[in-house]
CSV table of N, CA and C in Angstrom, one decimal:
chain,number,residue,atom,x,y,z
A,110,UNK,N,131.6,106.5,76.0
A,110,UNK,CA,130.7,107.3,75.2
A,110,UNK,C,130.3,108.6,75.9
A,111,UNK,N,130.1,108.6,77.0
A,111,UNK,CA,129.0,109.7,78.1
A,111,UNK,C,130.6,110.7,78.3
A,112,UNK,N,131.9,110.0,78.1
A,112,UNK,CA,132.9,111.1,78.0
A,112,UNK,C,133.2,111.8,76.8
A,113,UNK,N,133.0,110.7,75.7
A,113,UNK,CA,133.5,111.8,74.1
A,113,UNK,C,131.7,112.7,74.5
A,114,UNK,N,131.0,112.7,74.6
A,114,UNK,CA,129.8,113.6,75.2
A,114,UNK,C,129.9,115.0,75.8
A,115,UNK,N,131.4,114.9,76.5
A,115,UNK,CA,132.1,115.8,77.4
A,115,UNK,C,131.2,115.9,78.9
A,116,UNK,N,130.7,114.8,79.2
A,116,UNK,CA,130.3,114.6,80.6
A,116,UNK,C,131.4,114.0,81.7
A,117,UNK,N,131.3,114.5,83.2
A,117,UNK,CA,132.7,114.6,83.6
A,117,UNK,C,132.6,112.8,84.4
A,118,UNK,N,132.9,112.4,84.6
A,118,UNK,CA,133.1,110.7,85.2
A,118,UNK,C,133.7,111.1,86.3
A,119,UNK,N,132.0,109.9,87.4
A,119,UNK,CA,132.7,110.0,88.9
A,119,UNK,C,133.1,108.7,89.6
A,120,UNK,N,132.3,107.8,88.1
A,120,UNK,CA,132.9,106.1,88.7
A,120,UNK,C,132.3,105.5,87.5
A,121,UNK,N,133.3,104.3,87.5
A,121,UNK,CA,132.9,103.3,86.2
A,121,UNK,C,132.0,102.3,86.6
A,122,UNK,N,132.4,101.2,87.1
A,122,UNK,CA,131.2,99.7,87.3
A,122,UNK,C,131.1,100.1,88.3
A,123,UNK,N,132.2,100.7,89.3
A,123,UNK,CA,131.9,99.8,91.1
A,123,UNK,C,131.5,101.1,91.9
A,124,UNK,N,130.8,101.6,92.1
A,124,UNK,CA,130.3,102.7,93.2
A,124,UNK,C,130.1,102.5,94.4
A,125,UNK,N,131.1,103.0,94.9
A,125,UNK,CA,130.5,103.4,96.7
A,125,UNK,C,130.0,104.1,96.8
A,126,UNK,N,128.7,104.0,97.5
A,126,UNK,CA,127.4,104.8,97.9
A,126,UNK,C,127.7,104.9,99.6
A,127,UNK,N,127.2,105.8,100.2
A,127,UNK,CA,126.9,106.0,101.7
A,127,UNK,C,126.0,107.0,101.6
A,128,UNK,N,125.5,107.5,103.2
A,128,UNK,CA,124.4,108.7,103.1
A,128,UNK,C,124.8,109.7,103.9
A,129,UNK,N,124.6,110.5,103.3
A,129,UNK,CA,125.3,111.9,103.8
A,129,UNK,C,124.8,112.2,105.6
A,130,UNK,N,125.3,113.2,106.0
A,130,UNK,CA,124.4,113.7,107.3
A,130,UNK,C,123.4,114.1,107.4
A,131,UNK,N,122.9,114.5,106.2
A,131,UNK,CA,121.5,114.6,106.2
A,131,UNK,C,120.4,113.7,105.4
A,132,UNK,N,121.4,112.3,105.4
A,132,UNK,CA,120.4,111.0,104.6
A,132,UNK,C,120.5,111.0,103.1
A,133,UNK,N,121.0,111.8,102.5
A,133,UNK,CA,121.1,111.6,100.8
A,133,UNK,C,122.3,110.9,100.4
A,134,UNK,N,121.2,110.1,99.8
A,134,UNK,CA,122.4,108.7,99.2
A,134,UNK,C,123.5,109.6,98.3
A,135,UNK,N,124.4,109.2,98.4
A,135,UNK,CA,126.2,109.8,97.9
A,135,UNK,C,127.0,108.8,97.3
A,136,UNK,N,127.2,109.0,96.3
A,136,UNK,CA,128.4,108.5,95.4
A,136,UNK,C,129.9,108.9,95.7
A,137,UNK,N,130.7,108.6,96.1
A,137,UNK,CA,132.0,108.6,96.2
A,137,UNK,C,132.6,108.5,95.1
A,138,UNK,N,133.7,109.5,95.2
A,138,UNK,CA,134.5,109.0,93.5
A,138,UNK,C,135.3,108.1,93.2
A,139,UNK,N,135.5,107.2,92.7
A,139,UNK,CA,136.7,105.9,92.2
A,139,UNK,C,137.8,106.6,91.8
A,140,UNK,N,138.4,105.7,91.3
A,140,UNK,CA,140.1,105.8,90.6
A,140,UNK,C,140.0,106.7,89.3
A,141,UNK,N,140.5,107.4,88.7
A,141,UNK,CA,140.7,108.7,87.9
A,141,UNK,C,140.6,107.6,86.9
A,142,UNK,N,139.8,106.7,86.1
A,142,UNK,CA,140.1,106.0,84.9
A,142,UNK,C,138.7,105.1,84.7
A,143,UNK,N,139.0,105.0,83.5
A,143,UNK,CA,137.8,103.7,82.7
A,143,UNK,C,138.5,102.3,82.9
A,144,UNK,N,137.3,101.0,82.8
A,144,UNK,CA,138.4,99.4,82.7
A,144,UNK,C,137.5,99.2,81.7
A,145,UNK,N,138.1,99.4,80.4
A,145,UNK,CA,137.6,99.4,78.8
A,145,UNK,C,137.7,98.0,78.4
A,146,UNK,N,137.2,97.2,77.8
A,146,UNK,CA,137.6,95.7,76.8
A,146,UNK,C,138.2,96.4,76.1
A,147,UNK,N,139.0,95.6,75.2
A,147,UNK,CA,139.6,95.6,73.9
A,147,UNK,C,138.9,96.0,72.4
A,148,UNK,N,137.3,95.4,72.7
A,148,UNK,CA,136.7,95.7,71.8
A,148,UNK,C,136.1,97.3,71.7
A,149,UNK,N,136.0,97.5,73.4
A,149,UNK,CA,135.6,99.2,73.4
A,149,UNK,C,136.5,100.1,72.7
A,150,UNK,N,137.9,99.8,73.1
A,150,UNK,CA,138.7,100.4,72.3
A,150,UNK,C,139.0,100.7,71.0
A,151,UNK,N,138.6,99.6,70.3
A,151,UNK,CA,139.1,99.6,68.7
A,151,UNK,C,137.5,99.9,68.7
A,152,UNK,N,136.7,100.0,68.9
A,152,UNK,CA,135.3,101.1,68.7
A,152,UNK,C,135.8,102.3,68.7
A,153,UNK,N,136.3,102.8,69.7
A,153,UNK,CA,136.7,104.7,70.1
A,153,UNK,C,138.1,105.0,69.8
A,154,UNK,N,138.9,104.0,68.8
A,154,UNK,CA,139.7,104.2,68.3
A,154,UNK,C,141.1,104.6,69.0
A,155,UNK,N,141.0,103.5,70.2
A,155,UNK,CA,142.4,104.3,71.1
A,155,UNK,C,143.0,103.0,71.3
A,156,UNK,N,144.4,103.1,71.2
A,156,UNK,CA,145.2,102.2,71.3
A,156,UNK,C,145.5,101.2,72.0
A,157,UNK,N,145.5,100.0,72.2
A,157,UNK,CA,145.5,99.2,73.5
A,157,UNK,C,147.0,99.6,74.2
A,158,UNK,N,147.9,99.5,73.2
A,158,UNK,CA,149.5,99.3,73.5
A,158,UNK,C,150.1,100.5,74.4
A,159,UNK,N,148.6,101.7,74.4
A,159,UNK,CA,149.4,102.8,75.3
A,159,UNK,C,149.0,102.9,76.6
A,160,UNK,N,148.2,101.8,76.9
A,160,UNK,CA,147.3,101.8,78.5
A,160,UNK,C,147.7,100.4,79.2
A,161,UNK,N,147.4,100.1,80.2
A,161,UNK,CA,148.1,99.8,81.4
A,161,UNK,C,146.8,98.5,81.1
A,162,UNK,N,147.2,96.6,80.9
A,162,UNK,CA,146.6,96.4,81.3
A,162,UNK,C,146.0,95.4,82.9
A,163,UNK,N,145.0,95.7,83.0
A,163,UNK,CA,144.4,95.2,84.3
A,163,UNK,C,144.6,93.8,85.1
A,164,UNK,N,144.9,93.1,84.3
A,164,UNK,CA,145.1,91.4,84.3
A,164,UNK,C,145.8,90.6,82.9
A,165,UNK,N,146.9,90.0,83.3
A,165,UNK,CA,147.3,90.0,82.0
A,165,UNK,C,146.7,88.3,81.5
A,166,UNK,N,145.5,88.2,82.3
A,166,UNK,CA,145.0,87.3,81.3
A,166,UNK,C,143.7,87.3,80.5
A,167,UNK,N,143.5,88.9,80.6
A,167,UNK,CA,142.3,89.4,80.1
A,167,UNK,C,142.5,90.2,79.6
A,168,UNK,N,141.8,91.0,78.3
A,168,UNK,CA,141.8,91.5,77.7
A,168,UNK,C,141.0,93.3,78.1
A,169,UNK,N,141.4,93.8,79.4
A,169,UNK,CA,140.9,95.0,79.7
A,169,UNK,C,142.1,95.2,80.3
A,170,UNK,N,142.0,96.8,80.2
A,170,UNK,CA,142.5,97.8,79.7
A,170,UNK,C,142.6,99.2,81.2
A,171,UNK,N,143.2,100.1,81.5
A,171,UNK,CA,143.2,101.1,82.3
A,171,UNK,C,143.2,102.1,80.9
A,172,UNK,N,142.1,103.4,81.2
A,172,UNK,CA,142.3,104.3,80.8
A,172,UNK,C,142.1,105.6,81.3
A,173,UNK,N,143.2,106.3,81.6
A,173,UNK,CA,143.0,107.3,82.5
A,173,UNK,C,142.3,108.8,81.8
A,174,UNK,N,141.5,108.9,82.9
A,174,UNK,CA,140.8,110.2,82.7
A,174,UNK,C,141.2,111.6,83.0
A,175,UNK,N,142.1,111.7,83.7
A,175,UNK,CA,142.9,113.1,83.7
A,175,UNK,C,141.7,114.2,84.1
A,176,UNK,N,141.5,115.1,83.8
A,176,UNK,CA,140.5,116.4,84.1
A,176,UNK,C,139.1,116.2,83.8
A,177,UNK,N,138.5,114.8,83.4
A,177,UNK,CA,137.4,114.5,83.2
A,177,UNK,C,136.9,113.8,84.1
A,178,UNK,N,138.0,113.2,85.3
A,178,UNK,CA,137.5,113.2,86.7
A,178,UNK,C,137.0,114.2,87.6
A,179,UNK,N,135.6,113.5,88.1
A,179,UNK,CA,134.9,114.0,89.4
A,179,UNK,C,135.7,113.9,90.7
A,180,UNK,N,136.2,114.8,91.3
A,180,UNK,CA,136.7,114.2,92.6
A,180,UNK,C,136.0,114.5,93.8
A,181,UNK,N,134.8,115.0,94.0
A,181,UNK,CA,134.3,115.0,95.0
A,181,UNK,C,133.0,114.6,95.1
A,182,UNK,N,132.3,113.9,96.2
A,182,UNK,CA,131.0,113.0,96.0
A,182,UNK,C,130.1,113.7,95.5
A,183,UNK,N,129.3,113.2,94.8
A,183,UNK,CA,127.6,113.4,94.4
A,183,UNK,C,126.5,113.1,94.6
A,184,UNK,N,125.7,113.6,94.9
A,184,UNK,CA,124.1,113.0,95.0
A,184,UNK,C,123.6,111.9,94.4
A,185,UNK,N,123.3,111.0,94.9
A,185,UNK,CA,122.9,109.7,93.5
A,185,UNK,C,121.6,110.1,93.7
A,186,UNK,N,120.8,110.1,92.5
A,186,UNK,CA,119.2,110.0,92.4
A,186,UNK,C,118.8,108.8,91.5
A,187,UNK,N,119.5,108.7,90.5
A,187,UNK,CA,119.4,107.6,89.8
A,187,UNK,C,120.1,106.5,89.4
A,188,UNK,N,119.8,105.2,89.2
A,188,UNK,CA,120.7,104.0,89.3
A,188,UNK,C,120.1,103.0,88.0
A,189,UNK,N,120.8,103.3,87.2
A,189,UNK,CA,120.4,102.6,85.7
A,189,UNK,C,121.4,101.2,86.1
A,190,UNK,N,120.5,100.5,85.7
A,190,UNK,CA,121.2,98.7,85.7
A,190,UNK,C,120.7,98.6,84.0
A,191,UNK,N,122.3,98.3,83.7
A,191,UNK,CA,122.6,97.8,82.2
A,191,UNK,C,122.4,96.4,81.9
A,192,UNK,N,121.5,95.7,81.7
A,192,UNK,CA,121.4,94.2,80.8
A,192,UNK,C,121.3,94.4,79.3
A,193,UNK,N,122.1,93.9,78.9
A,193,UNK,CA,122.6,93.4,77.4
A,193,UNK,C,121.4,92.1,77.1
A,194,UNK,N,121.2,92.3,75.7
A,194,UNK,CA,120.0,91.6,75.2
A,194,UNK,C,120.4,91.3,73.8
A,195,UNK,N,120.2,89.9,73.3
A,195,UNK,CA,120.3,89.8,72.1
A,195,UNK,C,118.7,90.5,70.4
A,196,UNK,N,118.2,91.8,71.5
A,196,UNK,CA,117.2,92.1,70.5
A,196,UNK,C,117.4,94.0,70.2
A,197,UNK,N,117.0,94.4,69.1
A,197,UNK,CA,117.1,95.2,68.6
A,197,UNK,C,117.2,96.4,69.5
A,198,UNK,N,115.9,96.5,70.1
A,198,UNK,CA,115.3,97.6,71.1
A,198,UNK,C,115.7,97.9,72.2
A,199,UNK,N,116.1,99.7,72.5
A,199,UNK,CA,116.8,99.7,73.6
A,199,UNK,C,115.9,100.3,74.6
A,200,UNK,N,115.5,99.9,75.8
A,200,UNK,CA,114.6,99.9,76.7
A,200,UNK,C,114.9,100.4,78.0
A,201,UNK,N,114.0,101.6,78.4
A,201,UNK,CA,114.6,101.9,80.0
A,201,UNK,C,113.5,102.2,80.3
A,202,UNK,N,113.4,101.6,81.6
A,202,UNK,CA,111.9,101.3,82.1
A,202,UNK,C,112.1,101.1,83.9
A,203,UNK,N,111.0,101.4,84.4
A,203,UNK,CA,111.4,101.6,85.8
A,203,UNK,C,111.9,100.0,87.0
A,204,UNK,N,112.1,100.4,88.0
A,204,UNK,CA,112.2,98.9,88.9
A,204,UNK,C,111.7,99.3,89.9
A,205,UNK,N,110.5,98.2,90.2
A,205,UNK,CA,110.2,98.4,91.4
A,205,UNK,C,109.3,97.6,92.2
A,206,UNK,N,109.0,97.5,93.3
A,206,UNK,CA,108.2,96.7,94.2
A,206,UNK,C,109.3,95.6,94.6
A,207,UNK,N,109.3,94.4,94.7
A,207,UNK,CA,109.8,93.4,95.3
A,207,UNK,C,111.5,93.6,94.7
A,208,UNK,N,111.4,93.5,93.0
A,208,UNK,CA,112.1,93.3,92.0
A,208,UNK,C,113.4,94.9,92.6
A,209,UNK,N,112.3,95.8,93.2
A,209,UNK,CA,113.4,96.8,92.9
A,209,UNK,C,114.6,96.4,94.5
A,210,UNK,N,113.8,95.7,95.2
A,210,UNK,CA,115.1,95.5,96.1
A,210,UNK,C,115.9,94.8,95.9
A,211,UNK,N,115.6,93.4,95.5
A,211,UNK,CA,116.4,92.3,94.8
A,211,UNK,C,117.3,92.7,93.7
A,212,UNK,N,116.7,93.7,92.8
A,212,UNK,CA,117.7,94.3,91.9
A,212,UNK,C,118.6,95.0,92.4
A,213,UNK,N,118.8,95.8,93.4
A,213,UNK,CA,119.6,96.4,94.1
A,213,UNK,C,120.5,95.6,95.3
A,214,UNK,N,120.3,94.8,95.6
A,214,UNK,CA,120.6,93.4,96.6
A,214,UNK,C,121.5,92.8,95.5
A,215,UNK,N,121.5,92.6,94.3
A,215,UNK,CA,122.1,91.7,93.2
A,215,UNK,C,123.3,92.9,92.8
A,216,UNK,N,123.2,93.9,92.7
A,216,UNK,CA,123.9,94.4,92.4
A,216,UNK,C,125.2,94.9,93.1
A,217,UNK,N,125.3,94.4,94.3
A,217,UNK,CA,126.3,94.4,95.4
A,217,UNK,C,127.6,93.9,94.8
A,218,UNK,N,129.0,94.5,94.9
A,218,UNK,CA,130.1,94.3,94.6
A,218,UNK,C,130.5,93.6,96.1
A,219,UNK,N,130.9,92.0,95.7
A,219,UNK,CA,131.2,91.2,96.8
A,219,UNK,C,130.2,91.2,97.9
A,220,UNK,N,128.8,90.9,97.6
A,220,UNK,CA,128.0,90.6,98.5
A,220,UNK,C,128.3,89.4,99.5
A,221,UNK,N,129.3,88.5,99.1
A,221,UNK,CA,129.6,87.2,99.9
A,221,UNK,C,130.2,87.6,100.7
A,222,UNK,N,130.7,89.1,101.4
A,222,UNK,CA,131.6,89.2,102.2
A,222,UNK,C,130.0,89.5,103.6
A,223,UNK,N,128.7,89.1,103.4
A,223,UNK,CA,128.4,90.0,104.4
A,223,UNK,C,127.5,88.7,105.0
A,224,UNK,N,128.5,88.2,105.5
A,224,UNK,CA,128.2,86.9,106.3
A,224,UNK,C,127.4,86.6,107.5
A,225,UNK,N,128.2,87.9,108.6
A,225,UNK,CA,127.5,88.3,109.9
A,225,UNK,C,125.8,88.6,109.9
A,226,UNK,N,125.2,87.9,110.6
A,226,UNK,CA,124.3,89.0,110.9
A,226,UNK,C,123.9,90.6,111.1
A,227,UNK,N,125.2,90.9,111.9
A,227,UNK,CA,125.1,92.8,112.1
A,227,UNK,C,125.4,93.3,111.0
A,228,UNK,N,126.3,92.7,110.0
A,228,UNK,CA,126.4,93.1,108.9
A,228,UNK,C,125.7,93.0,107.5
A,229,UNK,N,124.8,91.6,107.6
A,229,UNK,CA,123.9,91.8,106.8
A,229,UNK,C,122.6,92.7,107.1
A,230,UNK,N,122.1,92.7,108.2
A,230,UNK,CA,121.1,93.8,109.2
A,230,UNK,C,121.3,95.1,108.3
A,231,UNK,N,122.8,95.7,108.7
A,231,UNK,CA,123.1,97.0,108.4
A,231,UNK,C,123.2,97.1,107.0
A,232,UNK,N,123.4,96.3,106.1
A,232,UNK,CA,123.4,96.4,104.3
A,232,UNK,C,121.8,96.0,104.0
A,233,UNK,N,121.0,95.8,105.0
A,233,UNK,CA,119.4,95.9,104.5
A,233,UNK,C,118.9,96.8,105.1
A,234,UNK,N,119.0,97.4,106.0
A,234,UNK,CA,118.7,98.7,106.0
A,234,UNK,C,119.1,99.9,105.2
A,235,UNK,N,120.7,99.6,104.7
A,235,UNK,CA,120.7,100.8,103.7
A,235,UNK,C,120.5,100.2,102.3
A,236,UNK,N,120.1,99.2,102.0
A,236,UNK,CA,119.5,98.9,101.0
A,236,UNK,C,117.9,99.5,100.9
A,237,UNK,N,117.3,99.0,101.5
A,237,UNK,CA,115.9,100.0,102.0
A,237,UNK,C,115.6,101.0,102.3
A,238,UNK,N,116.8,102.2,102.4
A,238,UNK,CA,116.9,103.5,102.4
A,238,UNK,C,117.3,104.0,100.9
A,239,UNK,N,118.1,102.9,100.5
A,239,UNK,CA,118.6,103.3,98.8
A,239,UNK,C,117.3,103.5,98.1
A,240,UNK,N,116.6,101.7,98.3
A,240,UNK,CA,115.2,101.9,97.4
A,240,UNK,C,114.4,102.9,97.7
A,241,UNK,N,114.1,103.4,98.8
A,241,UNK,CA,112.7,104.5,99.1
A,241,UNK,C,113.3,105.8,98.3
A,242,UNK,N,114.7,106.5,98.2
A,242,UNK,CA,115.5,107.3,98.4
A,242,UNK,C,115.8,107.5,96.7
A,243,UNK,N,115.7,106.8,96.1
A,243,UNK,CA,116.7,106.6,94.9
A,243,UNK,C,116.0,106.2,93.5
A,244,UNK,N,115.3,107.2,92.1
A,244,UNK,CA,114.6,106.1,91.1
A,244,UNK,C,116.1,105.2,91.0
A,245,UNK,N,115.2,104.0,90.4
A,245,UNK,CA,116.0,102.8,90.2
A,245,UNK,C,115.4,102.5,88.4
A,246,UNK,N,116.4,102.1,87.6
A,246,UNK,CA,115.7,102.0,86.4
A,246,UNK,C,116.3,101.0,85.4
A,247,UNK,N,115.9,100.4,84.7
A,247,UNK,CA,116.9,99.2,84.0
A,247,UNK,C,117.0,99.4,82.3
A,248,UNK,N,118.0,99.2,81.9
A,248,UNK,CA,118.4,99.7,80.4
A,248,UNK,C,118.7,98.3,79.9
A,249,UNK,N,117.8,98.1,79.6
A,249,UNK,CA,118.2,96.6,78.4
A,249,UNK,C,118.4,97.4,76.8
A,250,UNK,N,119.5,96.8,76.7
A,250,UNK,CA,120.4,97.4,75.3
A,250,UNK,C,121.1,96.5,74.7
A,251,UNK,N,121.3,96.6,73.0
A,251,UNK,CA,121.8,95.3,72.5
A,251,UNK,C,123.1,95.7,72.5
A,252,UNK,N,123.9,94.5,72.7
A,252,UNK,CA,125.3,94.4,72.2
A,252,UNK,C,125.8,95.0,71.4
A,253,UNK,N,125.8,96.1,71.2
A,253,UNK,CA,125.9,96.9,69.4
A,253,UNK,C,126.4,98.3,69.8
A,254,UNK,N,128.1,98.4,69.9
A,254,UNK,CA,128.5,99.7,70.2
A,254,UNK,C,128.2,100.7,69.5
A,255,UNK,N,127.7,100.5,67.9
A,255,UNK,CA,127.7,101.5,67.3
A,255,UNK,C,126.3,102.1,67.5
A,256,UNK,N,125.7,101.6,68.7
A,256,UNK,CA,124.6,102.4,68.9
A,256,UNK,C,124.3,103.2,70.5
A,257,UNK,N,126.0,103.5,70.5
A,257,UNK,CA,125.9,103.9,72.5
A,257,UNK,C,125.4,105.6,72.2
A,258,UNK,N,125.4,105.8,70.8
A,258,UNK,CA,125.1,107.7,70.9
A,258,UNK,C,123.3,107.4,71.6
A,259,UNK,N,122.7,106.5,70.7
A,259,UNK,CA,121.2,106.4,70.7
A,259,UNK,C,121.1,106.3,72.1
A,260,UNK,N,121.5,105.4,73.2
A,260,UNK,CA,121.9,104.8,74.3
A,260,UNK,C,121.5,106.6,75.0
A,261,UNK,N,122.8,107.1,74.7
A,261,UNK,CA,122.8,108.3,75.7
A,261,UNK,C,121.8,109.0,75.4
A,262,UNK,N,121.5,109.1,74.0
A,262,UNK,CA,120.1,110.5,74.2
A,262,UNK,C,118.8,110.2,74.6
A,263,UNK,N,118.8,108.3,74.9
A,263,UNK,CA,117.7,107.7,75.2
A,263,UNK,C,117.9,108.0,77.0
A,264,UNK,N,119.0,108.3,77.7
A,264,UNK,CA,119.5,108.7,79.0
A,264,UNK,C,119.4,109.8,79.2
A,265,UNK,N,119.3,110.6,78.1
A,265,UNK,CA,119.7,112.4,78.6
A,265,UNK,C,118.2,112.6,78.7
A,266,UNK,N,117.0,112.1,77.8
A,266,UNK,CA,115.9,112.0,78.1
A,266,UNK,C,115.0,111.6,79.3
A,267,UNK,N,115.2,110.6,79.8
A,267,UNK,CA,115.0,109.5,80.9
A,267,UNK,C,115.5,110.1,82.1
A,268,UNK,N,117.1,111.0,82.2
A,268,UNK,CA,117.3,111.2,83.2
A,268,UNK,C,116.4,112.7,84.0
A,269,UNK,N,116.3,112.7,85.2
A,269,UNK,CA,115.6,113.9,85.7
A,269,UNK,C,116.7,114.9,86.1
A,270,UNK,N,116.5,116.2,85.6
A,270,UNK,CA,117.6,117.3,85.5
A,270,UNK,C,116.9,117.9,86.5
């Protein structure tokens, strides 16, 4: 949706974050593409048969982005966590105190890998640099693609320019 918008994509689900030399958390760019369901597709009206898919026992999808790729890192300032809700109202509201580390702690791609001591140490410390460093903010939104325009103007709002 944030692409038919003409906003340019610097990562889909999975972000690598690190901190610059002078401490500002950084986004790194992913793979030049979306990993769409099937249902996103027949929403935005693009064909499953012409994209590459991911697993063939699942029903997602590669869609490549071409010139609407970011290829060089960005500033992260803000970190919206998407929960899906079976209620009307779409809600973005802040995270914080205990909740906002744990929320940020949870949100780790393959947190089971950080078994060590030195290495759990070092992913709480830059988690505790994320939190102090970073608004954190949560978007509970219903299941209902035909409401991702409302979604984004409810984000272009919310977000700090």
């Amino acid at each position: 949706a944030f692409l038919r918008q003409g906003y340019p994509i610097l990562a889909d689900d999975i972000s690598a974050v690190y901190f610059s030399g002078h401490g500002q958390p950084t986004v790194a760019p992913e793979l030049g593409r979306l990993k769409l369901w099937a249902h996103a597709l027949a929403h935005f009206d693009i064909e499953a048969e012409a994209l590459d898919r991911l697993r063939p026992e699942i029903e997602k999808y590669s869609y490549p982005l071409d010139d609407s790729f970011v290829t060089q890192p960005a500033p992260l300032h803000t970190v919206y966590l998407l929960h899906l809700h079976n209620k009307r109202a779409i809600d973005i509201g802040p995270v914080e105190g205990m909740e906002l580390f744990s929320s940020l702690r949870h949100s780790i791609y393959r947190s089971e890998c950080l078994s060590s001591a030195s290495l759990s140490a070092g992913w709480f410390q830059g988690l505790s640099r994320l939190a102090q460093s970073t608004r954190v903010r949560r978007i509970r939104f219903p299941h209902d693609l035909s409401r991702l325009q409302e979604l984004i103007e409810r984000i272009e709002q919310d977000f700090p320019l």
